[in-house]
């Protein structure tokens, strides 16, 4: 590991960091690579949930979580991503919007919802008196772009789940809005149609959750924009009842 990276990890209290559940250190390894206090890329766990060291994902602070995601190789999406897309916004927001995963533009920039769908999301926020970054946080089910914008697989979504889960714990939003079937399906752990999940207040870890259409879908299905507007009004009314 280069010294700069080691220093950053040390400053964040991340060394020792990765410890696999099974210790299968071969005899042939050099003393440098046998050192359990080093966090090299090849030492990273096969799944984010396998981290069993002093800093498991569920007890990381923001800096630790951001650094961990930026180095994550827990699923195959790490092989094709340009940038991880951690999430953006007010870290104490009442509102959390959760999309599916980064697209091409997000992968380039490292920020969620910056492409065409992002413009529509910004308009959706404006429609209910909200603004990106102000009392709003935006994240995705997976932090790395699925190639060709395919849906993330269940394996990829599960590998990434501890990160979103920790973000949600740290933000402690009052209301989560799941954007689209992939987001809602993963957060609610069900495989129902989007229409059957709309119009109800669900729950994620005790936090109220409302489902609406994904903005990328709305760009292709304009008539459903009216339904999305209805969902947003429902979300706003729900938030008002929570405050
Ligand atoms: N679609 C998503 O679900 N998330 C993004 O960040 C961008 C597009
Ligand atoms: Fe890690 Fe999530 Fe990226 Fe997979 S999608 S490599 S679990 S950050």
PDB file of N, CA and C in Angstrom, residues 145-197:
ATOM      1  N   UNK A 145     -21.815   1.760 -11.186  1.00  0.00           N
ATOM      2  CA  UNK A 145     -22.695   1.653 -12.347  1.00  0.00           C
ATOM      3  C   UNK A 145     -22.806   0.219 -12.870  1.00  0.00           C
ATOM      4  N   UNK A 146     -24.018  -0.297 -12.986  1.00  0.00           N
ATOM      5  CA  UNK A 146     -24.172  -1.578 -13.686  1.00  0.00           C
ATOM      6  C   UNK A 146     -23.946  -1.354 -15.185  1.00  0.00           C
ATOM      7  N   UNK A 147     -23.098  -2.162 -15.828  1.00  0.00           N
ATOM      8  CA  UNK A 147     -22.791  -1.941 -17.246  1.00  0.00           C
ATOM      9  C   UNK A 147     -24.063  -1.876 -18.093  1.00  0.00           C
ATOM     10  N   UNK A 148     -24.057  -1.008 -19.071  1.00  0.00           N
ATOM     11  CA  UNK A 148     -25.194  -0.811 -19.979  1.00  0.00           C
ATOM     12  C   UNK A 148     -26.497  -0.468 -19.255  1.00  0.00           C
ATOM     13  N   UNK A 149     -26.370   0.080 -18.087  1.00  0.00           N
ATOM     14  CA  UNK A 149     -27.548   0.499 -17.302  1.00  0.00           C
ATOM     15  C   UNK A 149     -28.514  -0.638 -16.992  1.00  0.00           C
ATOM     16  N   UNK A 150     -28.001  -1.864 -16.957  1.00  0.00           N
ATOM     17  CA  UNK A 150     -28.892  -2.963 -16.562  1.00  0.00           C
ATOM     18  C   UNK A 150     -29.240  -2.802 -15.086  1.00  0.00           C
ATOM     19  N   UNK A 151     -30.274  -3.543 -14.655  1.00  0.00           N
ATOM     20  CA  UNK A 151     -30.606  -3.512 -13.227  1.00  0.00           C
ATOM     21  C   UNK A 151     -29.488  -4.174 -12.444  1.00  0.00           C
ATOM     22  N   UNK A 152     -29.223  -3.703 -11.223  1.00  0.00           N
ATOM     23  CA  UNK A 152     -28.251  -4.432 -10.398  1.00  0.00           C
ATOM     24  C   UNK A 152     -28.809  -5.818 -10.061  1.00  0.00           C
ATOM     25  N   UNK A 153     -27.928  -6.799 -10.008  1.00  0.00           N
ATOM     26  CA  UNK A 153     -28.380  -8.155  -9.640  1.00  0.00           C
ATOM     27  C   UNK A 153     -28.652  -8.187  -8.134  1.00  0.00           C
ATOM     28  N   UNK A 154     -29.313  -9.242  -7.701  1.00  0.00           N
ATOM     29  CA  UNK A 154     -29.563  -9.384  -6.251  1.00  0.00           C
ATOM     30  C   UNK A 154     -28.241  -9.478  -5.496  1.00  0.00           C
ATOM     31  N   UNK A 155     -27.271 -10.162  -6.083  1.00  0.00           N
ATOM     32  CA  UNK A 155     -25.963 -10.307  -5.424  1.00  0.00           C
ATOM     33  C   UNK A 155     -25.304  -8.945  -5.245  1.00  0.00           C
ATOM     34  N   UNK A 156     -25.355  -8.125  -6.291  1.00  0.00           N
ATOM     35  CA  UNK A 156     -24.739  -6.794  -6.219  1.00  0.00           C
ATOM     36  C   UNK A 156     -25.473  -5.914  -5.207  1.00  0.00           C
ATOM     37  N   UNK A 157     -26.804  -5.963  -5.264  1.00  0.00           N
ATOM     38  CA  UNK A 157     -27.579  -5.140  -4.323  1.00  0.00           C
ATOM     39  C   UNK A 157     -27.309  -5.573  -2.879  1.00  0.00           C
ATOM     40  N   UNK A 158     -27.194  -6.878  -2.659  1.00  0.00           N
ATOM     41  CA  UNK A 158     -26.936  -7.348  -1.279  1.00  0.00           C
ATOM     42  C   UNK A 158     -25.539  -6.964  -0.829  1.00  0.00           C
ATOM     43  N   UNK A 159     -24.560  -7.045  -1.753  1.00  0.00           N
ATOM     44  CA  UNK A 159     -23.188  -6.685  -1.375  1.00  0.00           C
ATOM     45  C   UNK A 159     -23.115  -5.219  -0.967  1.00  0.00           C
ATOM     46  N   UNK A 160     -23.916  -4.380  -1.604  1.00  0.00           N
ATOM     47  CA  UNK A 160     -23.854  -2.940  -1.360  1.00  0.00           C
ATOM     48  C   UNK A 160     -24.782  -2.492  -0.232  1.00  0.00           C
ATOM     49  N   UNK A 161     -25.690  -3.346   0.159  1.00  0.00           N
ATOM     50  CA  UNK A 161     -26.744  -2.963   1.111  1.00  0.00           C
ATOM     51  C   UNK A 161     -26.224  -2.387   2.432  1.00  0.00           C
ATOM     52  N   UNK A 162     -25.153  -2.949   3.021  1.00  0.00           N
ATOM     53  CA  UNK A 162     -24.692  -2.387   4.300  1.00  0.00           C
ATOM     54  C   UNK A 162     -24.319  -0.906   4.214  1.00  0.00           C
ATOM     55  N   UNK A 163     -23.869  -0.466   3.036  1.00  0.00           N
ATOM     56  CA  UNK A 163     -23.469   0.939   2.892  1.00  0.00           C
ATOM     57  C   UNK A 163     -24.692   1.863   2.945  1.00  0.00           C
ATOM     58  N   UNK A 164     -25.723   1.515   2.173  1.00  0.00           N
ATOM     59  CA  UNK A 164     -26.930   2.342   2.197  1.00  0.00           C
ATOM     60  C   UNK A 164     -27.565   2.276   3.582  1.00  0.00           C
ATOM     61  N   UNK A 165     -27.540   1.088   4.148  1.00  0.00           N
ATOM     62  CA  UNK A 165     -28.108   0.920   5.483  1.00  0.00           C
ATOM     63  C   UNK A 165     -27.428   1.849   6.490  1.00  0.00           C
ATOM     64  N   UNK A 166     -26.096   1.918   6.412  1.00  0.00           N
ATOM     65  CA  UNK A 166     -25.364   2.794   7.334  1.00  0.00           C
ATOM     66  C   UNK A 166     -25.644   4.272   7.029  1.00  0.00           C
ATOM     67  N   UNK A 167     -25.732   4.606   5.736  1.00  0.00           N
ATOM     68  CA  UNK A 167     -26.080   5.994   5.385  1.00  0.00           C
ATOM     69  C   UNK A 167     -27.428   6.360   6.020  1.00  0.00           C
ATOM     70  N   UNK A 168     -28.366   5.440   5.941  1.00  0.00           N
ATOM     71  CA  UNK A 168     -29.697   5.721   6.483  1.00  0.00           C
ATOM     72  C   UNK A 168     -29.633   5.880   8.000  1.00  0.00           C
ATOM     73  N   UNK A 169     -28.835   5.038   8.651  1.00  0.00           N
ATOM     74  CA  UNK A 169     -28.686   5.180  10.116  1.00  0.00           C
ATOM     75  C   UNK A 169     -28.103   6.535  10.470  1.00  0.00           C
ATOM     76  N   UNK A 170     -27.075   6.948   9.701  1.00  0.00           N
ATOM     77  CA  UNK A 170     -26.394   8.209  10.017  1.00  0.00           C
ATOM     78  C   UNK A 170     -27.281   9.421   9.716  1.00  0.00           C
ATOM     79  N   UNK A 171     -28.001   9.363   8.607  1.00  0.00           N
ATOM     80  CA  UNK A 171     -28.862  10.497   8.241  1.00  0.00           C
ATOM     81  C   UNK A 171     -30.085  10.543   9.170  1.00  0.00           C
ATOM     82  N   UNK A 172     -30.623   9.363   9.447  1.00  0.00           N
ATOM     83  CA  UNK A 172     -31.886   9.254  10.207  1.00  0.00           C
ATOM     84  C   UNK A 172     -32.963  10.152   9.600  1.00  0.00           C
ATOM     85  N   UNK A 173     -33.291   9.929   8.324  1.00  0.00           N
ATOM     86  CA  UNK A 173     -34.307  10.760   7.681  1.00  0.00           C
ATOM     87  C   UNK A 173     -35.679  10.493   8.291  1.00  0.00           C
ATOM     88  N   UNK A 174     -36.580  11.457   8.113  1.00  0.00           N
ATOM     89  CA  UNK A 174     -37.957  11.246   8.600  1.00  0.00           C
ATOM     90  C   UNK A 174     -38.755  10.432   7.594  1.00  0.00           C
ATOM     91  N   UNK A 175     -38.391  10.588   6.304  1.00  0.00           N
ATOM     92  CA  UNK A 175     -39.144   9.889   5.260  1.00  0.00           C
ATOM     93  C   UNK A 175     -38.188   9.471   4.133  1.00  0.00           C
ATOM     94  N   UNK A 176     -38.393   8.243   3.657  1.00  0.00           N
ATOM     95  CA  UNK A 176     -37.615   7.753   2.511  1.00  0.00           C
ATOM     96  C   UNK A 176     -38.556   7.681   1.306  1.00  0.00           C
ATOM     97  N   UNK A 177     -38.088   8.191   0.161  1.00  0.00           N
ATOM     98  CA  UNK A 177     -38.854   8.034  -1.075  1.00  0.00           C
ATOM     99  C   UNK A 177     -38.058   7.108  -1.984  1.00  0.00           C
ATOM    100  N   UNK A 178     -38.625   5.952  -2.266  1.00  0.00           N
ATOM    101  CA  UNK A 178     -37.967   4.983  -3.149  1.00  0.00           C
ATOM    102  C   UNK A 178     -38.371   5.288  -4.577  1.00  0.00           C
ATOM    103  N   UNK A 179     -37.361   5.481  -5.440  1.00  0.00           N
ATOM    104  CA  UNK A 179     -37.611   5.842  -6.826  1.00  0.00           C
ATOM    105  C   UNK A 179     -37.549   4.596  -7.704  1.00  0.00           C
ATOM    106  N   UNK A 180     -38.690   4.077  -8.071  1.00  0.00           N
ATOM    107  CA  UNK A 180     -38.750   2.941  -8.989  1.00  0.00           C
ATOM    108  C   UNK A 180     -38.780   1.591  -8.313  1.00  0.00           C
ATOM    109  N   UNK A 181     -39.052   0.590  -9.150  1.00  0.00           N
ATOM    110  CA  UNK A 181     -39.275  -0.774  -8.657  1.00  0.00           C
ATOM    111  C   UNK A 181     -38.021  -1.405  -8.050  1.00  0.00           C
ATOM    112  N   UNK A 182     -36.859  -1.130  -8.665  1.00  0.00           N
ATOM    113  CA  UNK A 182     -35.627  -1.748  -8.152  1.00  0.00           C
ATOM    114  C   UNK A 182     -35.302  -1.208  -6.763  1.00  0.00           C
ATOM    115  N   UNK A 183     -35.456   0.101  -6.604  1.00  0.00           N
ATOM    116  CA  UNK A 183     -35.191   0.709  -5.305  1.00  0.00           C
ATOM    117  C   UNK A 183     -36.193   0.201  -4.269  1.00  0.00           C
ATOM    118  N   UNK A 184     -37.479   0.306  -4.601  1.00  0.00           N
ATOM    119  CA  UNK A 184     -38.523  -0.117  -3.649  1.00  0.00           C
ATOM    120  C   UNK A 184     -38.388  -1.605  -3.340  1.00  0.00           C
ATOM    121  N   UNK A 185     -38.164  -2.401  -4.386  1.00  0.00           N
ATOM    122  CA  UNK A 185     -38.068  -3.859  -4.204  1.00  0.00           C
ATOM    123  C   UNK A 185     -36.949  -4.234  -3.256  1.00  0.00           C
ATOM    124  N   UNK A 186     -35.807  -3.568  -3.407  1.00  0.00           N
ATOM    125  CA  UNK A 186     -34.666  -3.885  -2.529  1.00  0.00           C
ATOM    126  C   UNK A 186     -34.875  -3.364  -1.115  1.00  0.00           C
ATOM    127  N   UNK A 187     -35.400  -2.153  -1.004  1.00  0.00           N
ATOM    128  CA  UNK A 187     -35.580  -1.586   0.340  1.00  0.00           C
ATOM    129  C   UNK A 187     -36.660  -2.321   1.125  1.00  0.00           C
ATOM    130  N   UNK A 188     -37.680  -2.776   0.404  1.00  0.00           N
ATOM    131  CA  UNK A 188     -38.796  -3.433   1.099  1.00  0.00           C
ATOM    132  C   UNK A 188     -38.676  -4.951   1.041  1.00  0.00           C
ATOM    133  N   UNK A 189     -37.643  -5.399   0.341  1.00  0.00           N
ATOM    134  CA  UNK A 189     -37.405  -6.830   0.209  1.00  0.00           C
ATOM    135  C   UNK A 189     -38.621  -7.552  -0.355  1.00  0.00           C
ATOM    136  N   UNK A 190     -39.145  -7.005  -1.428  1.00  0.00           N
ATOM    137  CA  UNK A 190     -40.249  -7.681  -2.105  1.00  0.00           C
ATOM    138  C   UNK A 190     -40.180  -7.452  -3.601  1.00  0.00           C
ATOM    139  N   UNK A 191     -40.934  -8.260  -4.300  1.00  0.00           N
ATOM    140  CA  UNK A 191     -40.848  -8.244  -5.755  1.00  0.00           C
ATOM    141  C   UNK A 191     -42.211  -7.908  -6.368  1.00  0.00           C
ATOM    142  N   UNK A 192     -42.895  -6.930  -5.777  1.00  0.00           N
ATOM    143  CA  UNK A 192     -44.244  -6.587  -6.241  1.00  0.00           C
ATOM    144  C   UNK A 192     -44.176  -5.536  -7.349  1.00  0.00           C
ATOM    145  N   UNK A 193     -45.295  -5.340  -8.024  1.00  0.00           N
ATOM    146  CA  UNK A 193     -45.322  -4.315  -9.075  1.00  0.00           C
ATOM    147  C   UNK A 193     -45.232  -2.934  -8.417  1.00  0.00           C
ATOM    148  N   UNK A 194     -44.709  -1.999  -9.189  1.00  0.00           N
ATOM    149  CA  UNK A 194     -44.592  -0.648  -8.644  1.00  0.00           C
ATOM    150  C   UNK A 194     -45.970  -0.093  -8.296  1.00  0.00           C
ATOM    151  N   UNK A 195     -46.940  -0.352  -9.193  1.00  0.00           N
ATOM    152  CA  UNK A 195     -48.267   0.238  -8.936  1.00  0.00           C
ATOM    153  C   UNK A 195     -48.864  -0.282  -7.634  1.00  0.00           C
ATOM    154  N   UNK A 196     -48.572  -1.534  -7.297  1.00  0.00           N
ATOM    155  CA  UNK A 196     -49.144  -2.058  -6.041  1.00  0.00           C
ATOM    156  C   UNK A 196     -48.441  -1.483  -4.805  1.00  0.00           C
ATOM    157  N   UNK A 197     -47.235  -0.942  -4.999  1.00  0.00           N
ATOM    158  CA  UNK A 197     -46.502  -0.391  -3.843  1.00  0.00           C
ATOM    159  C   UNK A 197     -46.755   1.113  -3.651  1.00  0.00           C
TER     160      UNK A 197
END
